[in-house]
Amino acid sequence: MRYSLQSSLHGTEKSTMTLLPRSLNPRSSKRLPRWISPRYMVLAILCLVASVHGSALAGENTSVHELPSLRARAEIIDTVLEERINNVLPMIMERSDVDLWVVMSREYNEDPVLKTLLPADWMSARRHTMLVMHNPGEGAPIEALAVSRYGVGDLFTQAWNKEEQPDQWAALAKVIAERSPEVIAINKDAHFALADGMSASEYEQFIAVLTAEQREKLVSSRALAIGWLETRSESELKIFRQLVGIGHELIARAFSNEVVTPGVTTTDDIAWWLREQSAALNMGNWFHPSVSLQRFDNTEFDQITAFSNSVDENVIYPGDLLHVDFGLSYLRLHTDQQQHAYVLKPNETNVPESLVNALAQGNLLQDILMDGFETGITGNALLAQSLEQASEAGLKPTIYTHPLGLHGHAAGPTIGMWDAQEGVPVVGDYPVYPNTAYSIELNVAVNIPEWDNQEIRIMLEEDAFFDGESIEFLSGRQTQLHVIEAN
């Protein structure tokens, strides 16, 4: 498909966003009757998550009252974890040709994979937590075992009795031997940090209790660990859509006169407002929000400054182009979003046409990149073809898209880095798989005639889901600049 800049300036979709209520009271959720079992409660909440997303798209106000309590959220996390172990893990283990996976961590030194396997009320590993996932094959369910002093929730069967066998390592060796696995995967990898969670001392102790034959069966869990982390379940997709929508709503409020008073408000004020609003919703931020600005001052664009809060007390004035980078954490999922706003000058009623066109160029680059998604394509191949098509369309592109999910910079293929547009070895060679999510992160350089042809960057980041056939934004995208009125 060939792309032209002219075609991108017309017919772009309108973003669908509603504003959260101004009063954010996380304590307003009502207690459920005692007769409602935890399982029915979780199913009801998951249905509510879907209905909240639907009402937001329909243009109704989303109430913070509809967000579940922390206790109810824990029930959701545990139900989703059960769904993932029962439905996602068998498929990934078979695809990776692994029949036994060992994941372990000592308290406060957690393997990033282990943290995704723990029940919601476990804040960390305890003592030395060892988990074993065994796929018996032939359609049998995954056997999830805990070689641990403490029981690890309801999903892992206790497989160590210290009174009978004081040596935890010997107990682990016995569990492995009894299952006679053909392939034993451990989280040890030189290139993918999220698949490299086993410590050096753990590895030494582990291989010491294995037989020579078992050591020959050891493999890196790279394909398994990355597949487990990157693959989303049906329930997670429903939650993800709501979470991304809430992020959009908070950005819309942050980039409005509710928060910004030109000549008074600083970029740091907006960043901390976003932190406060996230906390009011009992949501986390996996990085501190950054708010930056570009203005007619002939300042050369700097990528590092644009994504940091290194400029203290940067007061916002009419004529400024604002940028935000903001990410939420909720029910173990993460968002990563970037949008722009323009502050009108006193004599302006509309955004300057050159800035409107600049945003359209950013949208066109999004279209080009997303049109290239297909199962099996590598991150480096997707990057190269997208950059070529964008250049042919007259754009000056930079693409640095990354997977999104149980981490912000998550497991999966790296699709460029802002300082590595030629591709990234190994992590960029990983392929795109179905049921995975991405932060479509990129920028275009555009010259603005009203600013003496000064070059600016339109930096966009919107979250999307690839189902194996097509990719779509989880809750729309920005196609119009947020507008802040002058005083």
mmCIF file of C-alpha atoms in Angstrom, residues 142-295:
data_model
loop_
_atom_site.group_PDB
_atom_site.id
_atom_site.type_symbol
_atom_site.label_atom_id
_atom_site.label_comp_id
_atom_site.label_asym_id
_atom_site.label_seq_id
_atom_site.Cartn_x
_atom_site.Cartn_y
_atom_site.Cartn_z
ATOM 1 C CA ILE A 142 -0.983 -27.723 33.603
ATOM 2 C CA GLU A 143 0.353 -29.040 36.901
ATOM 3 C CA ALA A 144 1.297 -25.987 38.975
ATOM 4 C CA LEU A 145 3.430 -26.800 42.017
ATOM 5 C CA ALA A 146 4.951 -24.736 44.824
ATOM 6 C CA VAL A 147 8.162 -26.032 46.353
ATOM 7 C CA SER A 148 7.849 -23.453 49.075
ATOM 8 C CA ARG A 149 7.543 -23.239 52.846
ATOM 9 C CA TYR A 150 4.256 -21.388 52.437
ATOM 10 C CA GLY A 151 1.311 -22.264 50.238
ATOM 11 C CA VAL A 152 1.203 -20.019 47.155
ATOM 12 C CA GLY A 153 -2.500 -19.273 46.802
ATOM 13 C CA ASP A 154 -5.067 -21.738 45.482
ATOM 14 C CA LEU A 155 -3.544 -22.322 42.042
ATOM 15 C CA PHE A 156 -0.271 -23.954 43.113
ATOM 16 C CA THR A 157 -0.268 -27.312 44.872
ATOM 17 C CA GLN A 158 2.067 -27.503 47.855
ATOM 18 C CA ALA A 159 4.943 -29.831 46.911
ATOM 19 C CA TRP A 160 7.313 -29.521 49.859
ATOM 20 C CA ASN A 161 6.914 -30.645 53.461
ATOM 21 C CA LYS A 162 9.901 -29.370 55.395
ATOM 22 C CA GLU A 163 9.261 -31.749 58.257
ATOM 23 C CA GLU A 164 9.663 -34.716 55.905
ATOM 24 C CA GLN A 165 12.469 -33.229 53.772
ATOM 25 C CA PRO A 166 14.414 -30.371 55.394
ATOM 26 C CA ASP A 167 16.363 -29.612 52.192
ATOM 27 C CA GLN A 168 14.303 -27.434 49.822
ATOM 28 C CA TRP A 169 16.692 -28.019 46.911
ATOM 29 C CA ALA A 170 16.418 -31.775 47.348
ATOM 30 C CA ALA A 171 12.632 -31.424 47.359
ATOM 31 C CA LEU A 172 12.800 -29.498 44.079
ATOM 32 C CA ALA A 173 15.049 -32.149 42.537
ATOM 33 C CA LYS A 174 12.571 -34.842 43.579
ATOM 34 C CA VAL A 175 9.643 -32.980 41.976
ATOM 35 C CA ILE A 176 11.573 -32.719 38.710
ATOM 36 C CA ALA A 177 12.738 -36.349 38.727
ATOM 37 C CA GLU A 178 9.229 -37.672 39.334
ATOM 38 C CA ARG A 179 8.012 -35.990 36.131
ATOM 39 C CA SER A 180 10.866 -37.058 33.838
ATOM 40 C CA PRO A 181 10.707 -33.928 31.652
ATOM 41 C CA GLU A 182 12.243 -33.841 28.189
ATOM 42 C CA VAL A 183 12.974 -30.107 28.398
ATOM 43 C CA ILE A 184 13.540 -28.034 31.539
ATOM 44 C CA ALA A 185 13.309 -24.259 31.087
ATOM 45 C CA ILE A 186 14.826 -21.733 33.468
ATOM 46 C CA ASN A 187 14.794 -17.942 33.357
ATOM 47 C CA LYS A 188 18.331 -17.316 32.150
ATOM 48 C CA ASP A 189 18.899 -15.245 29.013
ATOM 49 C CA ALA A 190 21.605 -12.849 27.877
ATOM 50 C CA HIS A 191 19.370 -10.552 25.789
ATOM 51 C CA PHE A 192 15.823 -10.427 27.205
ATOM 52 C CA ALA A 193 15.913 -8.992 30.729
ATOM 53 C CA LEU A 194 12.418 -10.241 31.547
ATOM 54 C CA ALA A 195 13.535 -13.825 30.842
ATOM 55 C CA ASP A 196 16.712 -13.513 32.924
ATOM 56 C CA GLY A 197 15.342 -13.551 36.460
ATOM 57 C CA MET A 198 17.253 -16.489 37.964
ATOM 58 C CA SER A 199 20.171 -15.195 40.023
ATOM 59 C CA ALA A 200 23.712 -16.493 39.560
ATOM 60 C CA SER A 201 23.736 -18.158 42.972
ATOM 61 C CA GLU A 202 20.364 -19.808 42.317
ATOM 62 C CA TYR A 203 21.656 -21.183 39.038
ATOM 63 C CA GLU A 204 24.737 -22.633 40.727
ATOM 64 C CA GLN A 205 22.664 -24.311 43.429
ATOM 65 C CA PHE A 206 20.099 -25.527 40.920
ATOM 66 C CA ILE A 207 22.486 -27.307 38.574
ATOM 67 C CA ALA A 208 24.245 -28.814 41.588
ATOM 68 C CA VAL A 209 21.137 -30.850 42.501
ATOM 69 C CA LEU A 210 20.427 -32.011 38.938
ATOM 70 C CA THR A 211 21.768 -35.173 37.417
ATOM 71 C CA ALA A 212 24.067 -34.977 34.413
ATOM 72 C CA GLU A 213 21.198 -36.155 32.213
ATOM 73 C CA GLN A 214 18.876 -33.458 33.588
ATOM 74 C CA ARG A 215 21.478 -30.746 33.023
ATOM 75 C CA GLU A 216 21.546 -31.714 29.351
ATOM 76 C CA LYS A 217 17.830 -30.904 29.199
ATOM 77 C CA LEU A 218 18.212 -27.330 30.461
ATOM 78 C CA VAL A 219 17.221 -24.525 28.080
ATOM 79 C CA SER A 220 16.641 -20.802 28.353
ATOM 80 C CA SER A 221 13.000 -19.974 28.937
ATOM 81 C CA ARG A 222 13.229 -17.067 26.465
ATOM 82 C CA ALA A 223 10.388 -18.155 24.163
ATOM 83 C CA LEU A 224 8.269 -19.405 27.069
ATOM 84 C CA ALA A 225 8.801 -16.486 29.431
ATOM 85 C CA ILE A 226 8.297 -13.846 26.729
ATOM 86 C CA GLY A 227 5.249 -15.681 25.391
ATOM 87 C CA TRP A 228 3.727 -15.952 28.864
ATOM 88 C CA LEU A 229 4.273 -12.282 29.589
ATOM 89 C CA GLU A 230 3.163 -10.860 26.234
ATOM 90 C CA THR A 231 -0.013 -12.901 25.580
ATOM 91 C CA ARG A 232 -3.266 -11.365 26.773
ATOM 92 C CA SER A 233 -6.353 -13.324 27.810
ATOM 93 C CA GLU A 234 -9.942 -12.355 26.990
ATOM 94 C CA SER A 235 -10.506 -10.894 30.450
ATOM 95 C CA GLU A 236 -7.300 -8.884 30.300
ATOM 96 C CA LEU A 237 -8.335 -7.344 26.994
ATOM 97 C CA LYS A 238 -11.573 -6.065 28.558
ATOM 98 C CA ILE A 239 -9.641 -4.566 31.465
ATOM 99 C CA PHE A 240 -7.050 -3.088 29.112
ATOM 100 C CA ARG A 241 -9.654 -1.189 27.105
ATOM 101 C CA GLN A 242 -11.047 0.427 30.226
ATOM 102 C CA LEU A 243 -7.625 1.304 31.580
ATOM 103 C CA VAL A 244 -6.500 2.974 28.347
ATOM 104 C CA GLY A 245 -9.762 4.939 28.274
ATOM 105 C CA ILE A 246 -9.159 6.226 31.798
ATOM 106 C CA GLY A 247 -5.686 7.349 30.763
ATOM 107 C CA HIS A 248 -7.176 9.317 27.881
ATOM 108 C CA GLU A 249 -9.703 10.922 30.202
ATOM 109 C CA LEU A 250 -7.055 12.051 32.657
ATOM 110 C CA ILE A 251 -4.907 13.507 29.868
ATOM 111 C CA ALA A 252 -7.929 15.397 28.505
ATOM 112 C CA ARG A 253 -8.498 16.990 31.903
ATOM 113 C CA ALA A 254 -4.805 17.716 32.414
ATOM 114 C CA PHE A 255 -4.708 19.504 29.051
ATOM 115 C CA SER A 256 -7.639 21.808 29.795
ATOM 116 C CA ASN A 257 -8.306 25.040 31.659
ATOM 117 C CA GLU A 258 -9.407 22.982 34.638
ATOM 118 C CA VAL A 259 -5.714 22.404 35.320
ATOM 119 C CA VAL A 260 -3.818 24.932 33.175
ATOM 120 C CA THR A 261 -3.834 28.687 33.710
ATOM 121 C CA PRO A 262 -1.513 30.176 31.066
ATOM 122 C CA GLY A 263 1.192 32.341 32.594
ATOM 123 C CA VAL A 264 0.867 30.587 35.960
ATOM 124 C CA THR A 265 0.824 26.809 35.579
ATOM 125 C CA THR A 266 4.101 24.980 35.000
ATOM 126 C CA THR A 267 4.719 21.740 33.163
ATOM 127 C CA ASP A 268 5.693 20.184 36.491
ATOM 128 C CA ASP A 269 2.310 21.214 37.944
ATOM 129 C CA ILE A 270 0.582 19.106 35.291
ATOM 130 C CA ALA A 271 2.869 16.137 35.904
ATOM 131 C CA TRP A 272 2.107 16.124 39.619
ATOM 132 C CA TRP A 273 -1.607 16.659 38.995
ATOM 133 C CA LEU A 274 -1.593 13.446 36.967
ATOM 134 C CA ARG A 275 0.195 11.649 39.805
ATOM 135 C CA GLU A 276 -2.373 12.894 42.313
ATOM 136 C CA GLN A 277 -5.341 11.895 40.156
ATOM 137 C CA SER A 278 -3.860 8.436 39.626
ATOM 138 C CA ALA A 279 -3.465 8.016 43.378
ATOM 139 C CA ALA A 280 -7.049 9.172 43.941
ATOM 140 C CA LEU A 281 -8.174 6.285 41.731
ATOM 141 C CA ASN A 282 -5.941 3.864 43.665
ATOM 142 C CA MET A 283 -3.945 3.361 40.483
ATOM 143 C CA GLY A 284 -0.185 3.332 40.166
ATOM 144 C CA ASN A 285 2.186 5.013 37.728
ATOM 145 C CA TRP A 286 5.058 2.919 36.453
ATOM 146 C CA PHE A 287 7.019 6.091 35.680
ATOM 147 C CA HIS A 288 6.681 9.694 36.738
ATOM 148 C CA PRO A 289 4.660 11.628 34.115
ATOM 149 C CA SER A 290 6.650 14.020 31.952
ATOM 150 C CA VAL A 291 5.221 17.196 30.465
ATOM 151 C CA SER A 292 7.302 19.263 28.061
ATOM 152 C CA LEU A 293 6.677 22.128 25.667
ATOM 153 C CA GLN A 294 7.812 23.435 22.324
ATOM 154 C CA ARG A 295 7.471 27.094 21.423
#
